[in-house]
Amino acid sequence: MEEKFDAIIVGAGAAGLGAAYRLAKYGLNVVVLERGQRIGAKNVYGGRIYTHVFEKEIPEFRKEAPVERWVKKERLTLMNSDDAVTLELFSDFSANDSFIAILSKFNEWLGKKVEDAGGLVIPGIKVDDLIAENGTIKGITAGDEKLYADVVIDAEGINPIIAKKAGLRDDWKPNQVAVGVKEVIKISENTVNDIFQLNEGEGVANLFLGYPTNYALGGGFLYTNKDTISLGVVIRIDSAIAKRIQVYDIIEDFRNHPFIHRILKEGSPIEYSAHLVPEEGLDGIPRNLVGDGILLAGDVAGFVLNRGLTIRGVDLAFLSGLLAAETVKEAHEAGDFSRASLSSYEEKLKNSIVFSELEAFKRASGLLGNLRFYETYPQILCEVLKDAYTVGENSRKIYPILREKMKGRLSLFTMIRDVISAVRNL
Ligand SMILES: Cc1cc2nc3c(=O)[nH]c(=O)nc-3n(C[C@H](O)[C@H](O)[C@H](O)COP(=O)(O)OP(=O)(O)OC[C@H]3O[C@@H](n4cnc5c(N)ncnc54)[C@H](O)[C@@H]3O)c2cc1C
């Protein structure tokens, strides 16, 4: 392995593969090292990818990408232990395409694109450390092997082992990350279409608030793949600790909720996985994204936007990889891989949607830390609508039911303030 590359990339997720794809297209000599036994083996997410960034970069994207279904229905469901209230948007989303994909398959496909472009991706290699000479990164070590390069792009994902060694980021704090657990449930393609009233190739993205997280900060998700369903729960670590929630057990309760059970009763779980996800938006990004001979891209840099209604991580990771590659190409031409030279990466990010999106929703993470959105509102909404739709001898008007349910739990003033804050910031 004692060969020298133009660039070494740590991690074959969307960020690392995006960087490798661009660098290979520039004609640079690039290698991606991935600790998983195959590309995609370690990659876990919820289920949906936004297209814009991929379509711009890979012209054949629509023809080739392993799309399970195109999202045609967006749903938000508020749940208590027995009931569920769902808001559904049905649309062709032609100007705002997103698709449901299995991330491991998607990254495997991206890996193939890298190889077709002339890049090298080597799975089964865990990078242990960085090689530094006079404070400048010159390569990596993996076991007894040493590998040298002009520059290292660290795209290792949420566990910042290499980034910490480079002095670029600290461990995440419990309020900055959430843990997600996910099951993939086998169910026939026709059953998916029938249950969700979908045509061939159409999909549903369903987010949940309330009961799925045992009313802790976070949410549930359900995505319709072609002939499987991705079902999962994401909970912020500090909230799980405060509520003493065993995150691994909680998905069982979610699966057995009557609303979900009717959907999945004929299905059988075929896969189970868990992963961390950055939650803090702009505030979770380290002060420095580059050092002498190293750049950070993707989750390790905190480039994930969770604005409650949507989550974007894969496309932002890929884009940050592209921008890192662009910076490396310029540094290669200048023959200068110092921090000063690589700092144009930070400028490129600031001028891209990675930062403009995180900036636009910078108050979202604070708002999403408001427990009432997970505890009080799902419960009150389910209870009020249930009573309003329950017709005994005498039917009741909504307002007295609402007042009764709010008593001791929520003031009108707080509710109005929360609604205004949600509308302004999400
Ligand atoms: C539960 C959950 C739901 C999510 N839902 C969505 C969603 O629906 N849509 C969306 O866009 N985003 C979603 N995200 C976020 C999204 O998954 C991430 O933002 C994105 O995948 C990050 O890509 P990445 O390349 O930075 O990191 P990763 O995909 O984590 O890739 C990092 C890679 O580096 C490898 N690696 C790590 N250390 C080493 C080492 N030392 N040596 C070699 N290899 C190493 C890992 O094995 C891994 O393959 C979700 C995340 C979670 C956890």
GROMACS .gro file of C-alpha atoms and ligand atoms in nm:
model
  479
    1MET     CA    1   0.000   0.000   0.000
    2GLU     CA    2   0.298   0.241   0.010
    3GLU     CA    3   0.181   0.417  -0.304
    4LYS     CA    4   0.109   0.791  -0.312
    5PHE     CA    5  -0.230   0.918  -0.422
    6ASP     CA    6  -0.351   1.268  -0.506
    7ALA     CA    7  -0.625   1.222  -0.246
    8ILE     CA    8  -0.731   0.963   0.010
    9ILE     CA    9  -1.094   0.963   0.118
   10VAL     CA   10  -1.200   0.809   0.448
   11GLY     CA   11  -1.548   0.655   0.418
   12ALA     CA   12  -1.766   0.547   0.126
   13GLY     CA   13  -2.089   0.723   0.222
   14ALA     CA   14  -2.254   0.986   0.003
   15ALA     CA   15  -1.994   1.248   0.108
   16GLY     CA   16  -1.686   1.038   0.036
   17LEU     CA   17  -1.825   0.899  -0.289
   18GLY     CA   18  -1.930   1.247  -0.405
   19ALA     CA   19  -1.575   1.371  -0.347
   20ALA     CA   20  -1.424   1.066  -0.519
   21TYR     CA   21  -1.656   1.092  -0.819
   22ARG     CA   22  -1.558   1.454  -0.888
   23LEU     CA   23  -1.188   1.394  -0.828
   24ALA     CA   24  -1.188   1.093  -1.059
   25LYS     CA   25  -1.363   1.300  -1.325
   26TYR     CA   26  -1.094   1.566  -1.288
   27GLY     CA   27  -0.847   1.289  -1.368
   28LEU     CA   28  -0.689   1.286  -1.022
   29ASN     CA   29  -0.562   0.968  -0.863
   30VAL     CA   30  -0.807   0.903  -0.579
   31VAL     CA   31  -0.879   0.614  -0.341
   32VAL     CA   32  -1.174   0.573  -0.104
   33LEU     CA   33  -1.116   0.349   0.201
   34GLU     CA   34  -1.428   0.202   0.360
   35ARG     CA   35  -1.429   0.000   0.679
   36GLY     CA   36  -1.746  -0.194   0.583
   37GLN     CA   37  -1.693  -0.524   0.402
   38ARG     CA   38  -1.875  -0.380   0.100
   39ILE     CA   39  -1.989  -0.033  -0.004
   40GLY     CA   40  -2.315   0.046   0.174
   41ALA     CA   41  -2.273  -0.218   0.445
   42LYS     CA   42  -2.250   0.043   0.724
   43ASN     CA   43  -2.484   0.307   0.583
   44VAL     CA   44  -2.820   0.359   0.755
   45TYR     CA   45  -3.085   0.626   0.713
   46GLY     CA   46  -3.462   0.673   0.704
   47GLY     CA   47  -3.556   0.648   0.343
   48ARG     CA   48  -3.576   0.950   0.112
   49ILE     CA   49  -3.328   1.138  -0.105
   50TYR     CA   50  -3.380   1.476  -0.272
   51THR     CA   51  -3.272   1.475  -0.635
   52HIS     CA   52  -3.146   1.821  -0.736
   53VAL     CA   53  -2.782   1.781  -0.641
   54PHE     CA   54  -2.751   1.433  -0.793
   55GLU     CA   55  -2.923   1.527  -1.117
   56LYS     CA   56  -2.691   1.821  -1.170
   57GLU     CA   57  -2.380   1.613  -1.115
   58ILE     CA   58  -2.474   1.282  -1.279
   59PRO     CA   59  -2.663   1.334  -1.607
   60GLU     CA   60  -2.767   0.967  -1.635
   61PHE     CA   61  -2.899   0.973  -1.277
   62ARG     CA   62  -3.270   0.928  -1.358
   63LYS     CA   63  -3.207   0.635  -1.586
   64GLU     CA   64  -2.965   0.451  -1.362
   65ALA     CA   65  -3.012   0.527  -0.992
   66PRO     CA   66  -3.166   0.248  -0.780
   67VAL     CA   67  -3.492   0.429  -0.703
   68GLU     CA   68  -3.748   0.227  -0.507
   69ARG     CA   69  -4.037   0.471  -0.552
   70TRP     CA   70  -4.090   0.841  -0.627
   71VAL     CA   71  -4.262   1.025  -0.341
   72LYS     CA   72  -4.617   1.117  -0.439
   73LYS     CA   73  -4.772   1.141  -0.092
   74GLU     CA   74  -4.636   1.328   0.207
   75ARG     CA   75  -4.794   1.246   0.538
   76LEU     CA   76  -4.760   1.380   0.890
   77THR     CA   77  -4.924   1.172   1.162
   78LEU     CA   78  -4.975   1.276   1.524
   79MET     CA   79  -5.030   0.979   1.752
   80ASN     CA   80  -5.127   0.892   2.103
   81SER     CA   81  -5.126   0.534   2.231
   82ASP     CA   82  -5.456   0.442   2.060
   83ASP     CA   83  -5.532   0.695   1.790
   84ALA     CA   84  -5.365   0.876   1.500
   85VAL     CA   85  -5.445   1.197   1.312
   86THR     CA   86  -5.291   1.222   0.965
   87LEU     CA   87  -5.243   1.517   0.735
   88GLU     CA   88  -5.176   1.405   0.379
   89LEU     CA   89  -5.049   1.596   0.078
   90PHE     CA   90  -5.093   1.424  -0.258
   91SER     CA   91  -4.902   1.587  -0.542
   92ASP     CA   92  -4.690   1.507  -0.844
   93PHE     CA   93  -4.402   1.710  -0.690
   94SER     CA   94  -4.265   1.766  -1.039
   95ALA     CA   95  -4.060   2.070  -0.932
   96ASN     CA   96  -3.951   1.914  -0.605
   97ASP     CA   97  -3.863   1.555  -0.673
   98SER     CA   98  -3.756   1.317  -0.406
   99PHE     CA   99  -3.739   0.942  -0.414
  100ILE     CA  100  -3.729   0.657  -0.169
  101ALA     CA  101  -3.418   0.441  -0.187
  102ILE     CA  102  -3.232   0.179   0.014
  103LEU     CA  103  -2.919   0.374   0.113
  104SER     CA  104  -2.684   0.075   0.094
  105LYS     CA  105  -2.795   0.006  -0.266
  106PHE     CA  106  -2.777   0.374  -0.353
  107ASN     CA  107  -2.422   0.410  -0.220
  108GLU     CA  108  -2.323   0.087  -0.395
  109TRP     CA  109  -2.444   0.246  -0.719
  110LEU     CA  110  -2.251   0.567  -0.641
  111GLY     CA  111  -1.942   0.353  -0.578
  112LYS     CA  112  -1.982   0.204  -0.925
  113LYS     CA  113  -2.002   0.553  -1.074
  114VAL     CA  114  -1.675   0.639  -0.897
  115GLU     CA  115  -1.508   0.329  -1.038
  116ASP     CA  116  -1.645   0.396  -1.388
  117ALA     CA  117  -1.496   0.747  -1.363
  118GLY     CA  118  -1.155   0.596  -1.277
  119GLY     CA  119  -1.155   0.618  -0.895
  120LEU     CA  120  -1.064   0.333  -0.664
  121VAL     CA  121  -1.292   0.224  -0.379
  122ILE     CA  122  -1.153  -0.034  -0.135
  123PRO     CA  123  -1.396  -0.179   0.120
  124GLY     CA  124  -1.284  -0.374   0.427
  125ILE     CA  125  -1.018  -0.121   0.532
  126LYS     CA  126  -1.053   0.076   0.853
  127VAL     CA  127  -0.843   0.390   0.870
  128ASP     CA  128  -0.686   0.401   1.216
  129ASP     CA  129  -0.484   0.718   1.216
  130LEU     CA  130  -0.345   1.008   1.019
  131ILE     CA  131   0.019   1.049   0.919
  132ALA     CA  132   0.133   1.402   0.998
  133GLU     CA  133   0.466   1.565   0.911
  134ASN     CA  134   0.537   1.904   1.070
  135GLY     CA  135   0.168   1.940   1.149
  136THR     CA  136   0.054   1.868   0.792
  137ILE     CA  137  -0.149   1.557   0.708
  138LYS     CA  138   0.037   1.342   0.458
  139GLY     CA  139  -0.159   1.019   0.464
  140ILE     CA  140  -0.325   0.752   0.677
  141THR     CA  141  -0.247   0.430   0.857
  142ALA     CA  142  -0.467   0.122   0.845
  143GLY     CA  143  -0.331  -0.158   1.063
  144ASP     CA  144   0.036  -0.191   0.968
  145GLU     CA  145  -0.016  -0.026   0.631
  146LYS     CA  146   0.070   0.333   0.547
  147LEU     CA  147  -0.079   0.519   0.255
  148TYR     CA  148   0.032   0.863   0.141
  149ALA     CA  149  -0.148   1.143  -0.041
  150ASP     CA  150  -0.134   1.519  -0.095
  151VAL     CA  151  -0.460   1.552   0.094
  152VAL     CA  152  -0.710   1.350   0.300
  153ILE     CA  153  -1.084   1.408   0.277
  154ASP     CA  154  -1.243   1.287   0.600
  155ALA     CA  155  -1.596   1.164   0.521
  156GLU     CA  156  -1.616   0.914   0.807
  157GLY     CA  157  -1.974   0.995   0.906
  158ILE     CA  158  -2.104   1.070   1.253
  159ASN     CA  159  -1.827   0.908   1.464
  160PRO     CA  160  -1.549   1.168   1.446
  161ILE     CA  161  -1.252   0.946   1.526
  162ILE     CA  162  -1.025   1.075   1.249
  163ALA     CA  163  -1.155   1.433   1.276
  164LYS     CA  164  -1.068   1.433   1.647
  165LYS     CA  165  -0.714   1.315   1.566
  166ALA     CA  166  -0.687   1.605   1.321
  167GLY     CA  167  -0.802   1.841   1.598
  168LEU     CA  168  -1.100   1.953   1.388
  169ARG     CA  169  -1.392   1.837   1.597
  170ASP     CA  170  -1.486   1.711   1.946
  171ASP     CA  171  -1.723   1.431   2.038
  172TRP     CA  172  -2.090   1.513   1.994
  173LYS     CA  173  -2.289   1.604   2.304
  174PRO     CA  174  -2.617   1.420   2.383
  175ASN     CA  175  -2.828   1.722   2.278
  176GLN     CA  176  -2.652   1.739   1.938
  177VAL     CA  177  -2.731   1.390   1.808
  178ALA     CA  178  -3.023   1.151   1.782
  179VAL     CA  179  -3.022   0.776   1.760
  180GLY     CA  180  -3.233   0.612   1.492
  181VAL     CA  181  -3.347   0.250   1.490
  182LYS     CA  182  -3.502   0.104   1.179
  183GLU     CA  183  -3.666  -0.215   1.058
  184VAL     CA  184  -3.720  -0.316   0.698
  185ILE     CA  185  -4.036  -0.520   0.667
  186LYS     CA  186  -4.106  -0.748   0.374
  187ILE     CA  187  -4.449  -0.702   0.219
  188SER     CA  188  -4.553  -0.757  -0.142
  189GLU     CA  189  -4.544  -0.476  -0.400
  190ASN     CA  190  -4.918  -0.508  -0.464
  191THR     CA  191  -4.996  -0.491  -0.093
  192VAL     CA  192  -4.795  -0.168  -0.064
  193ASN     CA  193  -4.987  -0.024  -0.361
  194ASP     CA  194  -5.324  -0.136  -0.224
  195ILE     CA  195  -5.275  -0.017   0.134
  196PHE     CA  196  -5.142   0.323   0.037
  197GLN     CA  197  -5.344   0.362  -0.285
  198LEU     CA  198  -5.041   0.404  -0.505
  199ASN     CA  199  -4.974   0.341  -0.871
  200GLU     CA  200  -4.665   0.153  -0.976
  201GLY     CA  201  -4.348   0.341  -0.882
  202GLU     CA  202  -4.527   0.587  -0.651
  203GLY     CA  203  -4.437   0.611  -0.283
  204VAL     CA  204  -4.537   0.756   0.055
  205ALA     CA  205  -4.316   0.938   0.304
  206ASN     CA  206  -4.485   0.936   0.644
  207LEU     CA  207  -4.342   1.112   0.951
  208PHE     CA  208  -4.490   1.063   1.298
  209LEU     CA  209  -4.493   1.264   1.621
  210GLY     CA  210  -4.592   1.162   1.972
  211TYR     CA  211  -4.637   0.798   2.070
  212PRO     CA  212  -4.362   0.648   1.847
  213THR     CA  213  -4.091   0.815   2.059
  214ASN     CA  214  -4.285   0.769   2.383
  215TYR     CA  215  -4.339   1.148   2.358
  216ALA     CA  216  -3.963   1.223   2.368
  217LEU     CA  217  -3.788   1.463   2.125
  218GLY     CA  218  -3.779   1.293   1.785
  219GLY     CA  219  -4.018   1.115   1.556
  220GLY     CA  220  -4.117   0.803   1.375
  221PHE     CA  221  -4.092   0.739   1.002
  222LEU     CA  222  -4.239   0.505   0.745
  223TYR     CA  223  -4.123   0.492   0.384
  224THR     CA  224  -4.267   0.263   0.117
  225ASN     CA  225  -3.994   0.084  -0.074
  226LYS     CA  226  -4.085  -0.124  -0.377
  227ASP     CA  227  -4.184  -0.438  -0.186
  228THR     CA  228  -4.070  -0.356   0.167
  229ILE     CA  229  -4.148  -0.088   0.425
  230SER     CA  230  -3.884   0.106   0.618
  231LEU     CA  231  -4.017   0.175   0.966
  232GLY     CA  232  -3.818   0.354   1.233
  233VAL     CA  233  -3.788   0.584   1.528
  234VAL     CA  234  -3.537   0.864   1.588
  235ILE     CA  235  -3.487   1.005   1.940
  236ARG     CA  236  -3.252   1.277   2.058
  237ILE     CA  237  -3.006   1.119   2.300
  238ASP     CA  238  -3.055   1.370   2.585
  239SER     CA  239  -3.432   1.321   2.566
  240ALA     CA  240  -3.400   0.941   2.565
  241ILE     CA  241  -3.179   0.964   2.874
  242ALA     CA  242  -3.416   1.206   3.052
  243LYS     CA  243  -3.716   0.981   2.985
  244ARG     CA  244  -3.519   0.658   3.049
  245ILE     CA  245  -3.619   0.523   2.711
  246GLN     CA  246  -3.465   0.205   2.571
  247VAL     CA  247  -3.455   0.313   2.208
  248TYR     CA  248  -3.420  -0.045   2.085
  249ASP     CA  249  -3.743  -0.156   2.257
  250ILE     CA  250  -3.949   0.139   2.147
  251ILE     CA  251  -3.977   0.044   1.781
  252GLU     CA  252  -4.165  -0.269   1.890
  253ASP     CA  253  -4.437  -0.055   2.053
  254PHE     CA  254  -4.453   0.164   1.740
  255ARG     CA  255  -4.490  -0.144   1.515
  256ASN     CA  256  -4.772  -0.273   1.736
  257HIS     CA  257  -4.968   0.054   1.742
  258PRO     CA  258  -5.308  -0.018   1.579
  259PHE     CA  259  -5.241   0.235   1.300
  260ILE     CA  260  -4.916   0.062   1.201
  261HIS     CA  261  -5.024  -0.292   1.280
  262ARG     CA  262  -5.302  -0.279   1.019
  263ILE     CA  263  -5.043  -0.180   0.757
  264LEU     CA  264  -4.778  -0.431   0.850
  265LYS     CA  265  -4.977  -0.725   0.980
  266GLU     CA  266  -4.883  -0.940   0.683
  267GLY     CA  267  -4.521  -0.828   0.678
  268SER     CA  268  -4.213  -0.989   0.827
  269PRO     CA  269  -3.904  -0.798   0.945
  270ILE     CA  270  -3.597  -0.882   0.736
  271GLU     CA  271  -3.348  -0.624   0.854
  272TYR     CA  272  -3.272  -0.426   1.166
  273SER     CA  273  -3.024  -0.140   1.201
  274ALA     CA  274  -2.934   0.159   1.418
  275HIS     CA  275  -2.732   0.474   1.356
  276LEU     CA  276  -2.669   0.822   1.492
  277VAL     CA  277  -2.767   1.140   1.310
  278PRO     CA  278  -2.654   1.502   1.373
  279GLU     CA  279  -2.944   1.718   1.493
  280GLU     CA  280  -2.808   2.061   1.572
  281GLY     CA  281  -2.798   2.219   1.226
  282LEU     CA  282  -2.568   2.519   1.191
  283ASP     CA  283  -2.458   2.511   1.557
  284GLY     CA  284  -2.325   2.156   1.518
  285ILE     CA  285  -2.070   2.253   1.253
  286PRO     CA  286  -1.710   2.277   1.381
  287ARG     CA  287  -1.531   2.610   1.367
  288ASN     CA  288  -1.272   2.478   1.119
  289LEU     CA  289  -1.364   2.246   0.835
  290VAL     CA  290  -1.009   2.223   0.702
  291GLY     CA  291  -0.661   2.176   0.842
  292ASP     CA  292  -0.321   2.146   0.675
  293GLY     CA  293  -0.376   1.863   0.426
  294ILE     CA  294  -0.729   1.764   0.541
  295LEU     CA  295  -1.095   1.858   0.481
  296LEU     CA  296  -1.419   1.737   0.648
  297ALA     CA  297  -1.732   1.648   0.445
  298GLY     CA  298  -2.077   1.510   0.525
  299ASP     CA  299  -2.205   1.404   0.869
  300VAL     CA  300  -1.867   1.442   1.040
  301ALA     CA  301  -1.901   1.814   0.963
  302GLY     CA  302  -2.266   1.817   1.078
  303PHE     CA  303  -2.424   1.890   0.739
  304VAL     CA  304  -2.774   1.758   0.813
  305LEU     CA  305  -3.089   1.965   0.806
  306ASN     CA  306  -3.383   1.840   1.012
  307ARG     CA  307  -3.666   2.092   0.990
  308GLY     CA  308  -3.934   1.867   1.130
  309LEU     CA  309  -4.120   1.824   0.802
  310THR     CA  310  -3.816   1.710   0.602
  311ILE     CA  311  -3.469   1.572   0.668
  312ARG     CA  312  -3.181   1.630   0.426
  313GLY     CA  313  -2.850   1.460   0.486
  314VAL     CA  314  -2.760   1.245   0.186
  315ASP     CA  315  -2.778   1.520  -0.076
  316LEU     CA  316  -2.596   1.772   0.147
  317ALA     CA  317  -2.326   1.513   0.220
  318PHE     CA  318  -2.282   1.445  -0.152
  319LEU     CA  319  -2.268   1.817  -0.233
  320SER     CA  320  -2.010   1.884   0.041
  321GLY     CA  321  -1.801   1.603  -0.111
  322LEU     CA  322  -1.823   1.768  -0.454
  323LEU     CA  323  -1.712   2.102  -0.309
  324ALA     CA  324  -1.426   1.938  -0.120
  325ALA     CA  325  -1.315   1.781  -0.451
  326GLU     CA  326  -1.334   2.116  -0.629
  327THR     CA  327  -1.111   2.266  -0.357
  328VAL     CA  328  -0.863   1.979  -0.382
  329LYS     CA  329  -0.838   2.024  -0.759
  330GLU     CA  330  -0.756   2.395  -0.713
  331ALA     CA  331  -0.500   2.310  -0.445
  332HIS     CA  332  -0.350   2.048  -0.677
  333GLU     CA  333  -0.312   2.306  -0.953
  334ALA     CA  334  -0.152   2.551  -0.708
  335GLY     CA  335   0.061   2.279  -0.548
  336ASP     CA  336  -0.048   2.409  -0.208
  337PHE     CA  337  -0.243   2.191   0.040
  338SER     CA  338  -0.202   2.419   0.342
  339ARG     CA  339  -0.496   2.516   0.557
  340ALA     CA  340  -0.492   2.864   0.397
  341SER     CA  341  -0.518   2.716   0.049
  342LEU     CA  342  -0.791   2.466   0.146
  343SER     CA  343  -0.995   2.730   0.330
  344SER     CA  344  -1.168   2.822   0.002
  345TYR     CA  345  -1.374   2.505   0.077
  346GLU     CA  346  -1.541   2.695   0.363
  347GLU     CA  347  -1.625   2.979   0.124
  348LYS     CA  348  -1.767   2.736  -0.131
  349LEU     CA  349  -1.985   2.578   0.136
  350LYS     CA  350  -2.108   2.918   0.253
  351ASN     CA  351  -2.207   3.005  -0.104
  352SER     CA  352  -2.387   2.673  -0.154
  353ILE     CA  353  -2.719   2.532  -0.039
  354VAL     CA  354  -2.537   2.340   0.235
  355PHE     CA  355  -2.504   2.659   0.438
  356SER     CA  356  -2.794   2.858   0.292
  357GLU     CA  357  -3.036   2.580   0.390
  358LEU     CA  358  -2.889   2.540   0.738
  359GLU     CA  359  -2.886   2.919   0.781
  360ALA     CA  360  -3.250   2.954   0.662
  361PHE     CA  361  -3.365   2.699   0.922
  362LYS     CA  362  -3.118   2.787   1.197
  363ARG     CA  363  -3.396   2.830   1.454
  364ALA     CA  364  -3.553   2.494   1.366
  365SER     CA  365  -3.337   2.287   1.600
  366GLY     CA  366  -3.424   2.511   1.897
  367LEU     CA  367  -3.793   2.485   1.813
  368LEU     CA  368  -3.769   2.109   1.768
  369GLY     CA  369  -3.639   2.097   2.125
  370ASN     CA  370  -3.986   2.202   2.248
  371LEU     CA  371  -4.136   1.892   2.413
  372ARG     CA  372  -4.493   2.018   2.365
  373PHE     CA  373  -4.471   1.930   1.993
  374TYR     CA  374  -4.410   1.566   2.084
  375GLU     CA  375  -4.611   1.530   2.403
  376THR     CA  376  -4.891   1.780   2.446
  377TYR     CA  377  -5.007   1.854   2.089
  378PRO     CA  378  -5.028   1.497   1.952
  379GLN     CA  379  -5.221   1.386   2.261
  380ILE     CA  380  -5.459   1.683   2.271
  381LEU     CA  381  -5.525   1.674   1.896
  382CYS     CA  382  -5.608   1.301   1.900
  383GLU     CA  383  -5.831   1.340   2.205
  384VAL     CA  384  -6.016   1.647   2.074
  385LEU     CA  385  -6.088   1.501   1.731
  386LYS     CA  386  -6.192   1.168   1.877
  387ASP     CA  387  -6.446   1.339   2.106
  388ALA     CA  388  -6.565   1.569   1.828
  389TYR     CA  389  -6.627   1.276   1.592
  390THR     CA  390  -6.788   1.060   1.860
  391VAL     CA  391  -7.163   1.102   1.824
  392GLY     CA  392  -7.365   0.988   2.123
  393GLU     CA  393  -7.712   1.116   2.200
  394ASN     CA  394  -7.563   1.466   2.224
  395SER     CA  395  -7.278   1.583   2.005
  396ARG     CA  396  -7.028   1.832   2.144
  397LYS     CA  397  -6.882   2.146   1.992
  398ILE     CA  398  -6.508   2.157   1.939
  399TYR     CA  399  -6.431   2.458   2.160
  400PRO     CA  400  -6.556   2.317   2.493
  401ILE     CA  401  -6.378   1.988   2.418
  402LEU     CA  402  -6.058   2.177   2.343
  403ARG     CA  403  -6.082   2.378   2.666
  404GLU     CA  404  -6.147   2.063   2.866
  405LYS     CA  405  -5.845   1.884   2.713
  406MET     CA  406  -5.616   2.186   2.753
  407LYS     CA  407  -5.701   2.240   3.119
  408GLY     CA  408  -5.386   2.207   3.332
  409ARG     CA  409  -5.181   2.101   3.024
  410LEU     CA  410  -5.163   2.400   2.793
  411SER     CA  411  -5.262   2.767   2.796
  412LEU     CA  412  -5.413   2.937   2.492
  413PHE     CA  413  -5.129   3.190   2.500
  414THR     CA  414  -4.861   2.917   2.490
  415MET     CA  415  -5.040   2.741   2.206
  416ILE     CA  416  -5.063   3.058   1.995
  417ARG     CA  417  -4.697   3.135   2.065
  418ASP     CA  418  -4.592   2.782   1.962
  419VAL     CA  419  -4.799   2.794   1.642
  420ILE     CA  420  -4.650   3.130   1.542
  421SER     CA  421  -4.301   3.008   1.620
  422ALA     CA  422  -4.352   2.687   1.416
  423VAL     CA  423  -4.494   2.873   1.118
  424ARG     CA  424  -4.210   3.126   1.124
  425ASN     CA  425  -3.920   2.884   1.173
  426LEU     CA  426  -4.000   2.552   1.005
  427LIG     C1  427  -3.224   0.717   1.130
  427LIG     C2  428  -3.176   0.813   1.025
  427LIG     C3  429  -3.264   0.862   0.930
  427LIG     C4  430  -3.219   0.947   0.830
  427LIG     N1  431  -3.305   0.982   0.730
  427LIG     C5  432  -3.258   1.052   0.624
  427LIG     C6  433  -3.341   1.071   0.510
  427LIG     O1  434  -3.452   1.019   0.500
  427LIG     N2  435  -3.292   1.147   0.407
  427LIG     C7  436  -3.166   1.202   0.411
  427LIG     O2  437  -3.125   1.268   0.315
  427LIG     N3  438  -3.085   1.182   0.519
  427LIG     C8  439  -3.127   1.107   0.623
  427LIG     N4  440  -3.043   1.080   0.728
  427LIG     C9  441  -2.908   1.142   0.729
  427LIG    C10  442  -2.817   1.074   0.626
  427LIG     O3  443  -2.823   0.934   0.642
  427LIG    C11  444  -2.672   1.120   0.645
  427LIG     O4  445  -2.667   1.259   0.656
  427LIG    C12  446  -2.583   1.077   0.528
  427LIG     O5  447  -2.598   0.941   0.499
  427LIG    C13  448  -2.438   1.109   0.564
  427LIG     O6  449  -2.348   1.061   0.466
  427LIG     P1  450  -2.193   1.056   0.501
  427LIG     O7  451  -2.126   1.010   0.378
  427LIG     O8  452  -2.149   1.183   0.562
  427LIG     O9  453  -2.178   0.948   0.618
  427LIG     P2  454  -2.208   0.792   0.619
  427LIG    O10  455  -2.315   0.755   0.525
  427LIG    O11  456  -2.223   0.755   0.763
  427LIG    O12  457  -2.072   0.731   0.561
  427LIG    C14  458  -1.952   0.730   0.634
  427LIG    C15  459  -1.876   0.606   0.594
  427LIG    O13  460  -1.747   0.611   0.651
  427LIG    C16  461  -1.710   0.481   0.692
  427LIG     N5  462  -1.606   0.496   0.794
  427LIG    C17  463  -1.619   0.552   0.918
  427LIG     N6  464  -1.501   0.550   0.981
  427LIG    C18  465  -1.413   0.491   0.898
  427LIG    C19  466  -1.275   0.460   0.908
  427LIG     N7  467  -1.205   0.490   1.017
  427LIG     N8  468  -1.214   0.398   0.803
  427LIG    C20  469  -1.284   0.367   0.690
  427LIG     N9  470  -1.416   0.394   0.676
  427LIG    C21  471  -1.479   0.456   0.777
  427LIG    C22  472  -1.840   0.423   0.744
  427LIG    O14  473  -1.836   0.282   0.746
  427LIG    C23  474  -1.942   0.479   0.644
  427LIG    O15  475  -1.962   0.392   0.535
  427LIG    C24  476  -3.085   0.993   0.829
  427LIG    C25  477  -2.995   0.943   0.926
  427LIG    C26  478  -3.039   0.853   1.021
  427LIG    C27  479  -2.940   0.797   1.120
   0.00000   0.00000   0.00000
